[in-house]
Amino acid sequence: MDISGIQLRAVRAAVFTAVVVTLSAASHVLLSRVPLPLTTVAAIAAAVFAVAFALAGRERGFGRIAALLIPLELAADTVFTTGQHVCYGSAGGPVAGPLRAVGLDVLCGGGSVGTPLSRVTGGAPDHAGVLIARADPAAAWLLLGAHLAVGLLAA
């Protein structure tokens, strides 16, 4: 059986994307206690699918997978965090004012992902900016270590 067929590559990439983006978004919401903008999650899903589809044609070893997976995971985390900052602002609510006139409502207006999950951990969209602004500096190093460990385990 040819594992590089277009349909099989698309199915493998779609399953990989569904699993990776769901786990990444859920863990990001649980750890940050802030929901993610839907458009940010959709953009990450499209990027992950494109990379997975492009690389699904042949088998790769641990080193190559880890060398690609860890930076991509860190980039996805950065995009998620940036989406939270842009859409929820430092005041804790949706960004209002002149940024809306520029089209930010298109970026943040699609809804949010993980709102019930963020409420389980004690966070809520009404104080999302406060949670983002008061992050402990040691948490960033722990998060980096967690990303590296998960990336190596996934590879």
mmCIF file of C-alpha atoms in Angstrom:
data_model
loop_
_atom_site.group_PDB
_atom_site.id
_atom_site.type_symbol
_atom_site.label_atom_id
_atom_site.label_comp_id
_atom_site.label_asym_id
_atom_site.label_seq_id
_atom_site.Cartn_x
_atom_site.Cartn_y
_atom_site.Cartn_z
ATOM 1 C CA MET A 1 0.000 0.000 0.000
ATOM 2 C CA ASP A 2 1.339 3.427 -0.980
ATOM 3 C CA ILE A 3 1.441 5.657 2.101
ATOM 4 C CA SER A 4 2.120 8.765 0.022
ATOM 5 C CA GLY A 5 -1.220 8.828 -1.847
ATOM 6 C CA ILE A 6 -2.939 12.217 -1.780
ATOM 7 C CA GLN A 7 -6.105 10.987 -0.032
ATOM 8 C CA LEU A 8 -4.199 9.086 2.629
ATOM 9 C CA ARG A 9 -1.872 12.029 3.196
ATOM 10 C CA ALA A 10 -4.888 14.318 3.619
ATOM 11 C CA VAL A 11 -6.554 11.948 6.099
ATOM 12 C CA ARG A 12 -3.340 11.510 8.105
ATOM 13 C CA ALA A 13 -2.784 15.271 8.153
ATOM 14 C CA ALA A 14 -6.403 15.938 9.174
ATOM 15 C CA VAL A 15 -6.304 13.435 12.049
ATOM 16 C CA PHE A 16 -2.931 14.765 13.199
ATOM 17 C CA THR A 17 -4.244 18.344 13.020
ATOM 18 C CA ALA A 18 -7.399 17.511 14.965
ATOM 19 C CA VAL A 19 -5.474 15.803 17.755
ATOM 20 C CA VAL A 20 -2.622 18.304 17.990
ATOM 21 C CA VAL A 21 -4.715 21.476 17.817
ATOM 22 C CA THR A 22 -7.330 20.149 20.245
ATOM 23 C CA LEU A 23 -4.710 19.133 22.803
ATOM 24 C CA SER A 24 -2.714 22.320 22.337
ATOM 25 C CA ALA A 25 -5.717 24.640 22.605
ATOM 26 C CA ALA A 26 -7.172 22.791 25.588
ATOM 27 C CA SER A 27 -3.892 22.771 27.487
ATOM 28 C CA HIS A 28 -3.276 26.428 26.661
ATOM 29 C CA VAL A 29 -6.731 27.384 27.973
ATOM 30 C CA LEU A 30 -6.280 25.272 31.103
ATOM 31 C CA LEU A 31 -2.859 26.729 31.884
ATOM 32 C CA SER A 32 -3.652 30.353 31.028
ATOM 33 C CA ARG A 33 -7.263 30.242 32.307
ATOM 34 C CA VAL A 34 -8.249 32.436 29.348
ATOM 35 C CA PRO A 35 -10.269 31.319 26.299
ATOM 36 C CA LEU A 36 -8.726 31.498 22.830
ATOM 37 C CA PRO A 37 -10.142 33.480 19.911
ATOM 38 C CA LEU A 38 -11.734 31.170 17.339
ATOM 39 C CA THR A 39 -9.869 32.767 14.434
ATOM 40 C CA THR A 40 -6.527 32.171 16.145
ATOM 41 C CA VAL A 41 -7.319 28.485 16.631
ATOM 42 C CA ALA A 42 -8.494 28.228 13.011
ATOM 43 C CA ALA A 43 -5.284 29.851 11.744
ATOM 44 C CA ILE A 44 -3.145 27.434 13.774
ATOM 45 C CA ALA A 45 -5.223 24.494 12.527
ATOM 46 C CA ALA A 46 -4.726 25.573 8.902
ATOM 47 C CA ALA A 47 -0.974 25.984 9.404
ATOM 48 C CA VAL A 48 -0.624 22.620 11.172
ATOM 49 C CA PHE A 49 -2.627 20.892 8.427
ATOM 50 C CA ALA A 50 -0.479 22.469 5.698
ATOM 51 C CA VAL A 51 2.777 21.409 7.365
ATOM 52 C CA ALA A 52 1.464 17.921 8.196
ATOM 53 C CA PHE A 53 0.168 17.416 4.645
ATOM 54 C CA ALA A 54 3.462 18.553 3.139
ATOM 55 C CA LEU A 55 5.490 16.230 5.374
ATOM 56 C CA ALA A 56 3.193 13.182 5.387
ATOM 57 C CA GLY A 57 4.695 11.669 2.250
ATOM 58 C CA ARG A 58 7.444 9.634 3.849
ATOM 59 C CA GLU A 59 8.595 8.251 7.171
ATOM 60 C CA ARG A 60 10.937 10.357 9.307
ATOM 61 C CA GLY A 61 13.089 9.579 12.329
ATOM 62 C CA PHE A 62 12.937 10.891 15.879
ATOM 63 C CA GLY A 63 15.542 13.631 15.410
ATOM 64 C CA ARG A 64 13.903 15.205 12.380
ATOM 65 C CA ILE A 65 10.445 15.029 13.907
ATOM 66 C CA ALA A 66 11.615 16.591 17.180
ATOM 67 C CA ALA A 67 13.622 19.284 15.357
ATOM 68 C CA LEU A 68 10.456 20.361 13.538
ATOM 69 C CA LEU A 69 7.827 19.678 16.182
ATOM 70 C CA ILE A 70 9.330 21.652 19.080
ATOM 71 C CA PRO A 71 9.746 24.999 17.249
ATOM 72 C CA LEU A 72 6.300 24.630 15.690
ATOM 73 C CA GLU A 73 4.783 23.921 19.089
ATOM 74 C CA LEU A 74 6.473 27.003 20.560
ATOM 75 C CA ALA A 75 5.300 29.088 17.600
ATOM 76 C CA ALA A 76 1.707 27.885 18.083
ATOM 77 C CA ASP A 77 1.892 28.792 21.766
ATOM 78 C CA THR A 78 3.161 32.256 20.840
ATOM 79 C CA VAL A 79 0.302 32.740 18.372
ATOM 80 C CA PHE A 80 -2.233 31.582 20.979
ATOM 81 C CA THR A 81 -0.825 33.977 23.582
ATOM 82 C CA THR A 82 -0.744 36.844 21.090
ATOM 83 C CA GLY A 83 -4.353 36.150 20.127
ATOM 84 C CA GLN A 84 -5.360 36.286 23.770
ATOM 85 C CA HIS A 85 -3.537 39.592 24.286
ATOM 86 C CA VAL A 86 -4.993 41.158 21.139
ATOM 87 C CA CYS A 87 -8.572 40.026 21.677
ATOM 88 C CA TYR A 88 -8.887 40.368 25.435
ATOM 89 C CA GLY A 89 -6.605 43.345 26.065
ATOM 90 C CA SER A 90 -4.983 44.440 29.287
ATOM 91 C CA ALA A 91 -8.274 45.660 30.784
ATOM 92 C CA GLY A 92 -9.677 42.140 30.908
ATOM 93 C CA GLY A 93 -12.402 42.490 28.299
ATOM 94 C CA PRO A 94 -12.695 42.733 24.550
ATOM 95 C CA VAL A 95 -10.596 45.472 22.980
ATOM 96 C CA ALA A 96 -12.717 48.488 22.043
ATOM 97 C CA GLY A 97 -12.076 51.852 20.461
ATOM 98 C CA PRO A 98 -10.087 52.719 17.344
ATOM 99 C CA LEU A 99 -8.716 49.198 16.867
ATOM 100 C CA ARG A 100 -12.265 48.005 16.105
ATOM 101 C CA ALA A 101 -12.441 50.481 13.208
ATOM 102 C CA VAL A 102 -9.291 48.966 11.691
ATOM 103 C CA GLY A 103 -10.841 45.510 11.539
ATOM 104 C CA LEU A 104 -9.850 43.874 14.800
ATOM 105 C CA ASP A 105 -13.473 42.782 15.172
ATOM 106 C CA VAL A 106 -12.883 40.419 12.246
ATOM 107 C CA LEU A 107 -9.952 38.843 14.100
ATOM 108 C CA CYS A 108 -11.690 38.563 17.464
ATOM 109 C CA GLY A 109 -15.363 38.507 16.503
ATOM 110 C CA GLY A 110 -15.728 34.817 15.659
ATOM 111 C CA GLY A 111 -16.245 33.706 19.237
ATOM 112 C CA SER A 112 -13.944 32.056 21.686
ATOM 113 C CA VAL A 113 -12.686 28.534 22.166
ATOM 114 C CA GLY A 114 -12.483 27.000 25.608
ATOM 115 C CA THR A 115 -14.637 29.415 27.608
ATOM 116 C CA PRO A 116 -16.203 26.616 29.720
ATOM 117 C CA LEU A 117 -12.743 25.089 30.169
ATOM 118 C CA SER A 118 -11.337 28.385 31.421
ATOM 119 C CA ARG A 119 -14.186 28.651 33.940
ATOM 120 C CA VAL A 120 -13.367 25.189 35.311
ATOM 121 C CA THR A 121 -9.932 26.424 36.336
ATOM 122 C CA GLY A 122 -11.299 29.575 37.957
ATOM 123 C CA GLY A 123 -10.675 31.953 35.082
ATOM 124 C CA ALA A 124 -13.333 33.867 33.200
ATOM 125 C CA PRO A 125 -13.318 36.127 30.159
ATOM 126 C CA ASP A 126 -14.226 39.160 32.304
ATOM 127 C CA HIS A 127 -10.786 39.162 33.954
ATOM 128 C CA ALA A 128 -8.719 37.547 31.212
ATOM 129 C CA GLY A 129 -6.432 40.545 30.770
ATOM 130 C CA VAL A 130 -5.644 40.600 34.487
ATOM 131 C CA LEU A 131 -4.581 36.951 34.345
ATOM 132 C CA ILE A 132 -2.444 37.568 31.276
ATOM 133 C CA ALA A 133 -0.812 40.697 32.712
ATOM 134 C CA ARG A 134 0.082 39.117 36.079
ATOM 135 C CA ALA A 135 1.931 36.044 34.906
ATOM 136 C CA ASP A 136 4.766 34.862 37.133
ATOM 137 C CA PRO A 137 8.178 35.005 35.380
ATOM 138 C CA ALA A 138 9.007 31.497 36.614
ATOM 139 C CA ALA A 139 5.873 30.227 34.873
ATOM 140 C CA ALA A 140 7.388 31.097 31.492
ATOM 141 C CA TRP A 141 10.402 28.849 32.165
ATOM 142 C CA LEU A 142 8.178 26.048 33.422
ATOM 143 C CA LEU A 143 6.007 26.390 30.339
ATOM 144 C CA LEU A 144 9.070 26.267 28.079
ATOM 145 C CA GLY A 145 10.256 23.120 29.858
ATOM 146 C CA ALA A 146 6.809 21.581 29.511
ATOM 147 C CA HIS A 147 6.751 22.389 25.774
ATOM 148 C CA LEU A 148 10.163 20.832 25.276
ATOM 149 C CA ALA A 149 9.204 17.701 27.215
ATOM 150 C CA VAL A 150 5.890 17.301 25.370
ATOM 151 C CA GLY A 151 7.576 17.905 22.027
ATOM 152 C CA LEU A 152 10.192 15.246 22.733
ATOM 153 C CA LEU A 153 7.566 12.775 23.967
ATOM 154 C CA ALA A 154 5.359 13.429 20.938
ATOM 155 C CA ALA A 155 8.279 12.977 18.558
#
